[in-house]
Every structure is written in C-alpha cells, then in structure tokens.
Amino acid sequence: MACRSSLLLSFLSRSSKICSKRKLTQIIPIQSNPFNNVSTMKLHVLPISANSHGPLAIVKHLNLHTVQIIDAMGKTRTPEFIAMNPAHCCPTLQFLDGSAIWESSAVMRCLCNIFDTKGELYPSDAEKKGKIDMVIDWRNSSFYPDLFHIVYMMFGVDVDEDQAKVQFKKLMDNTFLNGKKFCFSDTPTIADLSVAPLITLLKGRKKFWATVPDGIKEYYERVLEAFPGMMEYVKLLDDKAVNYDGPGADAEP
C-alpha cells in the first residue's frame, strides 16, 4: 500500500508541471513554440514492444527531429529512470525540465497535440476525436487485457491455455473498423497506432494466426504500409513472434 501511495504522490507532483506545459504549447503561436527548433524531448522506448511502436511511428511520420529516441531496454529499473517515471514503463516522454508522461496513449496524444498542427493523426474535430478516443479506450480496457493469455507466454509468463482460446474468440471481431479502411476513419490515426501494433503478437501462436479473419490481416497491413518509419521496430517483434516455438506456439485456437 505504501508503494502505491508513493507512486500516486509522485504522479500527482508531476501532473501540475505537465498540465501547465501542455497549456503553454496550446496557446503559443506555432512560429514561437519552443518545441519546434530545439531538441527538448526524449522518447524512451523498448524497441521490441508493441506499446512503443505507436509513439515511434508518430516521431518518424511527422519527422520530429527535435524528439530524441532513447533505447531504454534494461534501464527502466535504474534510479535515474525511476526518478523520472516511478511506474518504470515505456514509452515515456521526457520534457526539458525532467518531468515526464508515460502510457502509450497519453504519449501519442501529447505528441500530436504539440506537433501535429494539421490534425492528421489526431483531428481537432470533436466527433472524429471522440471516435478515436473511443477506440483507444476499448484498446486499453478490453483488447489489450484480453491478449494476456494469448500472447504473454512468449515473454516467459505462465498463461491459461483454455482462457487463451476464450479470449481469442472474443477478439476476432473487426467491428471497430465500421466499414472503413481504418478505425472509424478513411485515413490512419493514433487509434490505429494504438491497435495495430498489438496484432503482431498474435503471430506467436501459429494456428491462432491462421484463423485470424482476412479483414483484420488486411487492416493490419494497411496500417504498417501507412507508417513505414516504424517497420524497423515492428520487425523486432514480428521476428520474435514468428520464430517463437515455446509453450502454446502450436496450440489449437
């Protein structure tokens, strides 16, 4: 309980700094925005992690040379990292003053709010933004948790094989596309960068992947084609999944 309390207090102590920073970037004219011309941010990532692939795609797609990409593999438990992010997770977006935000959805929104001035990946239109947020909430509250027993055996975690089958059947539903090429959209957004990278993980179970509907596989390929800059990172996870031959690799769905 004490650990959770200290984590919460640490989070709260950072929140006021972060909120004030975000408000500042929203009201400063683009030509004088301090984030435009100097390297003021560091994006700490785990290159193989699907959770890092969305933020990496944004940095590459928008050509954000002012955002330095930091490989945090093996460093998230160091005193320096925990001082910045007590949740010791990636991706983490670190600001010039040392404060930071984490969780992939928050990081993607922040990057877009600062740099995506045309609203290409995260539109300003309230209805479009609402649909994107809805997909991201679904991803975080349903899709991602349901992947646990399906994919985490690849990372040495004990999983329930019966539960994996139940969760897989639940996930094989592409209604989030709503007849569109992308999630409720004809063009790719951060909703797709939230969902699609996770699909790579399904390749760890060969017979499960074989039964994934063509519509979902085609959607997955469209997203990868739309963001070629993240492919070097996606390939790391794809190679791990495709070559996985441990428990559950050949299980029937």
Short mmCIF file of N, CA and C in Angstrom, two decimals, residues 16-154:
data_model
loop_
_atom_site.label_atom_id
_atom_site.label_comp_id
_atom_site.label_asym_id
_atom_site.label_seq_id
_atom_site.Cartn_x
_atom_site.Cartn_y
_atom_site.Cartn_z
N SER A 16 1.01 18.70 -12.22
CA SER A 16 0.81 20.13 -12.36
C SER A 16 1.81 20.72 -13.34
N LYS A 17 3.06 20.20 -13.31
CA LYS A 17 4.06 20.68 -14.25
C LYS A 17 3.67 20.32 -15.68
N ILE A 18 3.22 19.10 -15.86
CA ILE A 18 2.89 18.61 -17.20
C ILE A 18 1.70 19.37 -17.76
N CYS A 19 0.67 19.57 -16.94
CA CYS A 19 -0.54 20.25 -17.41
C CYS A 19 -0.21 21.68 -17.81
N SER A 20 0.62 22.37 -17.01
CA SER A 20 0.96 23.74 -17.34
C SER A 20 1.75 23.80 -18.63
N LYS A 21 2.61 22.80 -18.84
CA LYS A 21 3.40 22.74 -20.07
C LYS A 21 2.50 22.54 -21.28
N ARG A 22 1.51 21.66 -21.17
CA ARG A 22 0.62 21.37 -22.29
C ARG A 22 -0.24 22.59 -22.61
N LYS A 23 -0.72 23.31 -21.59
CA LYS A 23 -1.50 24.51 -21.83
C LYS A 23 -0.66 25.55 -22.56
N LEU A 24 0.62 25.68 -22.16
CA LEU A 24 1.51 26.65 -22.77
C LEU A 24 1.67 26.38 -24.25
N THR A 25 1.88 25.12 -24.61
CA THR A 25 2.10 24.79 -26.02
C THR A 25 0.84 24.99 -26.85
N GLN A 26 -0.30 24.98 -26.23
CA GLN A 26 -1.54 25.17 -26.97
C GLN A 26 -1.79 26.63 -27.31
N ILE A 27 -1.24 27.57 -26.52
CA ILE A 27 -1.55 28.98 -26.74
C ILE A 27 -0.41 29.74 -27.41
N ILE A 28 0.80 29.16 -27.44
CA ILE A 28 1.91 29.84 -28.09
C ILE A 28 1.79 29.67 -29.59
N PRO A 29 1.91 30.77 -30.38
CA PRO A 29 1.85 30.65 -31.83
C PRO A 29 2.90 29.67 -32.32
N ILE A 30 2.59 28.98 -33.39
CA ILE A 30 3.45 27.91 -33.86
C ILE A 30 4.85 28.40 -34.17
N GLN A 31 4.99 29.66 -34.69
CA GLN A 31 6.31 30.13 -35.05
C GLN A 31 7.20 30.37 -33.84
N SER A 32 6.60 30.54 -32.64
CA SER A 32 7.41 30.79 -31.46
C SER A 32 7.36 29.64 -30.46
N ASN A 33 6.75 28.54 -30.86
CA ASN A 33 6.66 27.38 -29.98
C ASN A 33 8.06 26.84 -29.71
N PRO A 34 8.49 26.79 -28.45
CA PRO A 34 9.86 26.36 -28.16
C PRO A 34 10.15 24.92 -28.52
N PHE A 35 9.12 24.12 -28.80
CA PHE A 35 9.34 22.73 -29.15
C PHE A 35 9.72 22.55 -30.61
N ASN A 36 9.69 23.64 -31.40
CA ASN A 36 9.86 23.49 -32.84
C ASN A 36 11.30 23.50 -33.32
N ASN A 37 12.20 24.10 -32.56
CA ASN A 37 13.52 24.31 -33.12
C ASN A 37 14.68 23.78 -32.28
N VAL A 38 14.41 23.19 -31.15
CA VAL A 38 15.48 22.62 -30.34
C VAL A 38 15.08 21.24 -29.85
N SER A 39 16.07 20.45 -29.54
CA SER A 39 15.79 19.10 -29.04
C SER A 39 15.39 19.20 -27.57
N THR A 40 14.09 19.22 -27.33
CA THR A 40 13.60 19.45 -25.97
C THR A 40 12.99 18.21 -25.35
N MET A 41 12.81 17.16 -26.10
CA MET A 41 12.14 15.97 -25.60
C MET A 41 12.96 14.71 -25.85
N LYS A 42 12.75 13.74 -24.98
CA LYS A 42 13.34 12.43 -25.17
C LYS A 42 12.22 11.40 -25.09
N LEU A 43 12.16 10.54 -26.07
CA LEU A 43 11.17 9.46 -26.08
C LEU A 43 11.89 8.18 -25.70
N HIS A 44 11.64 7.71 -24.48
CA HIS A 44 12.25 6.48 -24.00
C HIS A 44 11.36 5.31 -24.43
N VAL A 45 11.93 4.35 -25.12
CA VAL A 45 11.14 3.24 -25.67
C VAL A 45 11.82 1.90 -25.42
N LEU A 46 11.02 0.85 -25.52
CA LEU A 46 11.53 -0.51 -25.65
C LEU A 46 11.30 -0.89 -27.11
N PRO A 47 12.32 -0.90 -27.93
CA PRO A 47 12.15 -1.05 -29.38
C PRO A 47 11.30 -2.23 -29.81
N ILE A 48 11.34 -3.33 -29.06
CA ILE A 48 10.58 -4.52 -29.45
C ILE A 48 9.13 -4.46 -29.02
N SER A 49 8.79 -3.54 -28.14
CA SER A 49 7.46 -3.51 -27.53
C SER A 49 6.41 -2.87 -28.42
N ALA A 50 5.27 -3.55 -28.58
CA ALA A 50 4.16 -3.01 -29.36
C ALA A 50 3.67 -1.70 -28.77
N ASN A 51 3.77 -1.53 -27.47
CA ASN A 51 3.33 -0.29 -26.84
C ASN A 51 4.18 0.91 -27.24
N SER A 52 5.42 0.65 -27.62
CA SER A 52 6.30 1.74 -28.06
C SER A 52 6.16 2.05 -29.54
N HIS A 53 5.58 1.15 -30.30
CA HIS A 53 5.57 1.31 -31.76
C HIS A 53 4.70 2.48 -32.23
N GLY A 54 3.59 2.75 -31.56
CA GLY A 54 2.75 3.88 -31.95
C GLY A 54 3.47 5.21 -31.81
N PRO A 55 4.01 5.53 -30.62
CA PRO A 55 4.77 6.76 -30.48
C PRO A 55 5.96 6.86 -31.44
N LEU A 56 6.65 5.75 -31.65
CA LEU A 56 7.76 5.76 -32.61
C LEU A 56 7.27 6.09 -34.01
N ALA A 57 6.12 5.54 -34.38
CA ALA A 57 5.55 5.82 -35.71
C ALA A 57 5.26 7.30 -35.88
N ILE A 58 4.75 7.94 -34.82
CA ILE A 58 4.44 9.37 -34.89
C ILE A 58 5.71 10.19 -35.08
N VAL A 59 6.74 9.89 -34.30
CA VAL A 59 8.00 10.61 -34.41
C VAL A 59 8.57 10.49 -35.82
N LYS A 60 8.51 9.30 -36.39
CA LYS A 60 9.03 9.08 -37.74
C LYS A 60 8.14 9.73 -38.79
N HIS A 61 6.83 9.57 -38.65
CA HIS A 61 5.89 10.07 -39.65
C HIS A 61 5.90 11.59 -39.74
N LEU A 62 6.00 12.25 -38.60
CA LEU A 62 5.99 13.71 -38.57
C LEU A 62 7.40 14.30 -38.65
N ASN A 63 8.39 13.45 -38.84
CA ASN A 63 9.78 13.90 -38.94
C ASN A 63 10.18 14.79 -37.76
N LEU A 64 9.95 14.28 -36.57
CA LEU A 64 10.22 15.06 -35.36
C LEU A 64 11.68 14.91 -34.95
N HIS A 65 12.53 15.66 -35.62
CA HIS A 65 13.96 15.58 -35.33
C HIS A 65 14.29 16.17 -33.96
N THR A 66 13.37 16.92 -33.39
CA THR A 66 13.61 17.51 -32.07
C THR A 66 13.32 16.53 -30.95
N VAL A 67 12.77 15.38 -31.29
CA VAL A 67 12.48 14.36 -30.28
C VAL A 67 13.55 13.28 -30.37
N GLN A 68 14.33 13.13 -29.33
CA GLN A 68 15.41 12.15 -29.31
C GLN A 68 14.87 10.79 -28.85
N ILE A 69 15.10 9.76 -29.63
CA ILE A 69 14.66 8.41 -29.29
C ILE A 69 15.73 7.73 -28.44
N ILE A 70 15.32 7.28 -27.26
CA ILE A 70 16.24 6.63 -26.32
C ILE A 70 15.83 5.17 -26.14
N ASP A 71 16.75 4.27 -26.40
CA ASP A 71 16.51 2.84 -26.15
C ASP A 71 16.65 2.59 -24.65
N ALA A 72 15.53 2.30 -24.00
CA ALA A 72 15.51 2.12 -22.55
C ALA A 72 15.59 0.66 -22.13
N MET A 73 15.87 -0.23 -23.06
CA MET A 73 15.95 -1.65 -22.72
C MET A 73 16.99 -1.87 -21.62
N GLY A 74 16.57 -2.47 -20.52
CA GLY A 74 17.47 -2.75 -19.42
C GLY A 74 17.74 -1.57 -18.50
N LYS A 75 17.08 -0.44 -18.75
CA LYS A 75 17.36 0.77 -17.97
C LYS A 75 16.18 1.25 -17.14
N THR A 76 15.02 0.61 -17.29
CA THR A 76 13.82 1.15 -16.65
C THR A 76 13.77 0.95 -15.14
N ARG A 77 14.68 0.14 -14.60
CA ARG A 77 14.72 -0.05 -13.14
C ARG A 77 15.88 0.70 -12.50
N THR A 78 16.57 1.51 -13.27
CA THR A 78 17.67 2.28 -12.70
C THR A 78 17.12 3.42 -11.86
N PRO A 79 17.87 3.89 -10.87
CA PRO A 79 17.41 5.01 -10.03
C PRO A 79 17.06 6.24 -10.86
N GLU A 80 17.84 6.50 -11.91
CA GLU A 80 17.60 7.68 -12.74
C GLU A 80 16.26 7.58 -13.46
N PHE A 81 15.96 6.40 -13.99
CA PHE A 81 14.70 6.24 -14.71
C PHE A 81 13.52 6.31 -13.76
N ILE A 82 13.62 5.63 -12.63
CA ILE A 82 12.52 5.62 -11.67
C ILE A 82 12.27 7.01 -11.09
N ALA A 83 13.32 7.81 -10.97
CA ALA A 83 13.14 9.19 -10.51
C ALA A 83 12.31 9.98 -11.51
N MET A 84 12.48 9.67 -12.79
CA MET A 84 11.71 10.32 -13.84
C MET A 84 10.31 9.73 -13.95
N ASN A 85 10.23 8.39 -13.91
CA ASN A 85 8.97 7.68 -14.09
C ASN A 85 8.90 6.54 -13.08
N PRO A 86 8.25 6.77 -11.93
CA PRO A 86 8.18 5.74 -10.89
C PRO A 86 7.42 4.49 -11.31
N ALA A 87 6.67 4.57 -12.41
CA ALA A 87 5.97 3.38 -12.92
C ALA A 87 6.91 2.50 -13.74
N HIS A 88 8.13 2.99 -13.97
CA HIS A 88 9.20 2.29 -14.71
C HIS A 88 8.69 1.55 -15.95
N CYS A 89 7.94 2.27 -16.79
CA CYS A 89 7.40 1.65 -18.01
C CYS A 89 7.76 2.49 -19.22
N CYS A 90 7.61 1.90 -20.38
CA CYS A 90 7.82 2.59 -21.65
C CYS A 90 6.61 2.36 -22.55
N PRO A 91 6.33 3.34 -23.40
CA PRO A 91 7.10 4.55 -23.68
C PRO A 91 6.95 5.61 -22.59
N THR A 92 7.98 6.42 -22.47
CA THR A 92 7.97 7.58 -21.57
C THR A 92 8.46 8.78 -22.36
N LEU A 93 7.72 9.87 -22.29
CA LEU A 93 8.10 11.10 -22.98
C LEU A 93 8.62 12.08 -21.93
N GLN A 94 9.89 12.42 -22.03
CA GLN A 94 10.54 13.28 -21.04
C GLN A 94 10.72 14.69 -21.60
N PHE A 95 10.34 15.67 -20.79
CA PHE A 95 10.45 17.07 -21.19
C PHE A 95 11.79 17.66 -20.73
N LEU A 96 12.08 18.86 -21.19
CA LEU A 96 13.35 19.50 -20.91
C LEU A 96 13.59 19.69 -19.42
N ASP A 97 12.51 19.94 -18.66
CA ASP A 97 12.68 20.18 -17.22
C ASP A 97 12.81 18.89 -16.42
N GLY A 98 12.82 17.75 -17.11
CA GLY A 98 12.97 16.46 -16.44
C GLY A 98 11.67 15.77 -16.11
N SER A 99 10.55 16.49 -16.18
CA SER A 99 9.25 15.86 -15.95
C SER A 99 8.91 14.96 -17.12
N ALA A 100 7.95 14.08 -16.93
CA ALA A 100 7.66 13.10 -17.98
C ALA A 100 6.21 12.64 -17.89
N ILE A 101 5.74 12.08 -19.00
CA ILE A 101 4.47 11.37 -19.02
C ILE A 101 4.74 9.99 -19.60
N TRP A 102 3.89 9.05 -19.25
CA TRP A 102 4.04 7.69 -19.75
C TRP A 102 2.68 7.12 -20.08
N GLU A 103 2.64 5.89 -20.54
CA GLU A 103 1.48 5.20 -21.11
C GLU A 103 1.37 5.62 -22.58
N SER A 104 1.33 4.64 -23.46
CA SER A 104 1.42 4.90 -24.90
C SER A 104 0.35 5.84 -25.43
N SER A 105 -0.88 5.70 -24.96
CA SER A 105 -1.96 6.55 -25.47
C SER A 105 -1.73 8.01 -25.09
N ALA A 106 -1.32 8.24 -23.84
CA ALA A 106 -1.05 9.60 -23.39
C ALA A 106 0.12 10.20 -24.16
N VAL A 107 1.14 9.41 -24.40
CA VAL A 107 2.31 9.89 -25.14
C VAL A 107 1.92 10.24 -26.57
N MET A 108 1.13 9.41 -27.23
CA MET A 108 0.71 9.71 -28.60
C MET A 108 -0.14 10.96 -28.67
N ARG A 109 -1.07 11.11 -27.74
CA ARG A 109 -1.90 12.32 -27.72
C ARG A 109 -1.04 13.56 -27.52
N CYS A 110 -0.09 13.47 -26.61
CA CYS A 110 0.77 14.61 -26.32
C CYS A 110 1.60 15.01 -27.54
N LEU A 111 2.21 14.03 -28.18
CA LEU A 111 3.00 14.31 -29.37
C LEU A 111 2.16 14.98 -30.45
N CYS A 112 0.94 14.49 -30.64
CA CYS A 112 0.06 15.07 -31.66
C CYS A 112 -0.42 16.46 -31.26
N ASN A 113 -0.75 16.65 -30.00
CA ASN A 113 -1.21 17.97 -29.54
C ASN A 113 -0.14 19.03 -29.73
N ILE A 114 1.11 18.64 -29.62
CA ILE A 114 2.20 19.60 -29.77
C ILE A 114 2.63 19.75 -31.23
N PHE A 115 2.78 18.65 -31.93
CA PHE A 115 3.43 18.69 -33.24
C PHE A 115 2.50 18.49 -34.44
N ASP A 116 1.40 17.80 -34.28
CA ASP A 116 0.51 17.51 -35.41
C ASP A 116 -0.44 18.68 -35.63
N THR A 117 0.09 19.79 -36.09
CA THR A 117 -0.68 21.03 -36.18
C THR A 117 -1.82 20.94 -37.20
N LYS A 118 -1.73 20.03 -38.15
CA LYS A 118 -2.79 19.88 -39.15
C LYS A 118 -3.86 18.88 -38.71
N GLY A 119 -3.64 18.23 -37.59
CA GLY A 119 -4.63 17.27 -37.11
C GLY A 119 -4.72 16.03 -37.97
N GLU A 120 -3.62 15.66 -38.59
CA GLU A 120 -3.63 14.49 -39.48
C GLU A 120 -3.88 13.20 -38.72
N LEU A 121 -3.22 13.04 -37.59
CA LEU A 121 -3.30 11.79 -36.83
C LEU A 121 -4.25 11.86 -35.65
N TYR A 122 -4.57 13.08 -35.22
CA TYR A 122 -5.48 13.27 -34.08
C TYR A 122 -6.27 14.55 -34.35
N PRO A 123 -7.35 14.46 -35.15
CA PRO A 123 -8.09 15.64 -35.60
C PRO A 123 -8.64 16.48 -34.46
N SER A 124 -8.83 17.76 -34.75
CA SER A 124 -9.41 18.66 -33.75
C SER A 124 -10.93 18.58 -33.73
N ASP A 125 -11.53 18.06 -34.80
CA ASP A 125 -12.98 17.91 -34.86
C ASP A 125 -13.45 17.02 -33.71
N ALA A 126 -14.41 17.52 -32.93
CA ALA A 126 -14.84 16.83 -31.71
C ALA A 126 -15.38 15.43 -31.98
N GLU A 127 -16.17 15.27 -33.04
CA GLU A 127 -16.75 13.96 -33.33
C GLU A 127 -15.67 12.96 -33.74
N LYS A 128 -14.77 13.39 -34.63
CA LYS A 128 -13.69 12.50 -35.07
C LYS A 128 -12.78 12.13 -33.90
N LYS A 129 -12.46 13.13 -33.09
CA LYS A 129 -11.60 12.88 -31.93
C LYS A 129 -12.29 11.94 -30.95
N GLY A 130 -13.60 12.11 -30.78
CA GLY A 130 -14.35 11.24 -29.87
C GLY A 130 -14.30 9.79 -30.30
N LYS A 131 -14.38 9.54 -31.60
CA LYS A 131 -14.32 8.16 -32.11
C LYS A 131 -12.93 7.56 -31.90
N ILE A 132 -11.91 8.39 -32.11
CA ILE A 132 -10.54 7.93 -31.87
C ILE A 132 -10.36 7.57 -30.41
N ASP A 133 -10.81 8.45 -29.53
CA ASP A 133 -10.69 8.21 -28.09
C ASP A 133 -11.46 6.96 -27.68
N MET A 134 -12.61 6.73 -28.31
CA MET A 134 -13.41 5.54 -28.01
C MET A 134 -12.63 4.27 -28.35
N VAL A 135 -12.00 4.25 -29.52
CA VAL A 135 -11.22 3.08 -29.92
C VAL A 135 -10.05 2.86 -28.96
N ILE A 136 -9.38 3.95 -28.58
CA ILE A 136 -8.24 3.84 -27.67
C ILE A 136 -8.69 3.33 -26.31
N ASP A 137 -9.84 3.81 -25.83
CA ASP A 137 -10.36 3.31 -24.56
C ASP A 137 -10.69 1.82 -24.65
N TRP A 138 -11.27 1.41 -25.78
CA TRP A 138 -11.57 -0.01 -25.99
C TRP A 138 -10.28 -0.83 -26.02
N ARG A 139 -9.28 -0.31 -26.68
CA ARG A 139 -7.99 -1.00 -26.75
C ARG A 139 -7.41 -1.20 -25.36
N ASN A 140 -7.45 -0.15 -24.54
CA ASN A 140 -6.83 -0.22 -23.22
C ASN A 140 -7.64 -1.04 -22.22
N SER A 141 -8.96 -1.00 -22.34
CA SER A 141 -9.81 -1.65 -21.34
C SER A 141 -10.23 -3.07 -21.72
N SER A 142 -10.18 -3.41 -23.01
CA SER A 142 -10.67 -4.71 -23.45
C SER A 142 -9.65 -5.47 -24.31
N PHE A 143 -9.27 -4.89 -25.42
CA PHE A 143 -8.42 -5.58 -26.39
C PHE A 143 -7.07 -5.99 -25.77
N TYR A 144 -6.37 -5.04 -25.19
CA TYR A 144 -5.05 -5.34 -24.63
C TYR A 144 -5.11 -6.33 -23.47
N PRO A 145 -6.01 -6.14 -22.48
CA PRO A 145 -6.10 -7.13 -21.40
C PRO A 145 -6.44 -8.53 -21.89
N ASP A 146 -7.27 -8.62 -22.93
CA ASP A 146 -7.67 -9.93 -23.43
C ASP A 146 -6.54 -10.65 -24.18
N LEU A 147 -5.48 -9.93 -24.49
CA LEU A 147 -4.35 -10.57 -25.16
C LEU A 147 -3.46 -11.35 -24.19
N PHE A 148 -3.63 -11.11 -22.90
CA PHE A 148 -2.68 -11.64 -21.92
C PHE A 148 -2.43 -13.14 -22.09
N HIS A 149 -3.47 -13.95 -22.00
CA HIS A 149 -3.29 -15.40 -22.06
C HIS A 149 -2.98 -15.90 -23.47
N ILE A 150 -3.22 -15.05 -24.46
CA ILE A 150 -2.95 -15.44 -25.84
C ILE A 150 -1.47 -15.29 -26.19
N VAL A 151 -0.84 -14.23 -25.69
CA VAL A 151 0.49 -13.90 -26.21
C VAL A 151 1.63 -13.85 -25.19
N TYR A 152 1.32 -13.70 -23.91
CA TYR A 152 2.42 -13.41 -22.98
C TYR A 152 3.27 -14.62 -22.61
N MET A 153 2.90 -15.80 -23.09
CA MET A 153 3.78 -16.95 -22.89
C MET A 153 5.10 -16.73 -23.63
N MET A 154 5.07 -15.86 -24.68
CA MET A 154 6.29 -15.57 -25.43
C MET A 154 7.33 -14.85 -24.58
#
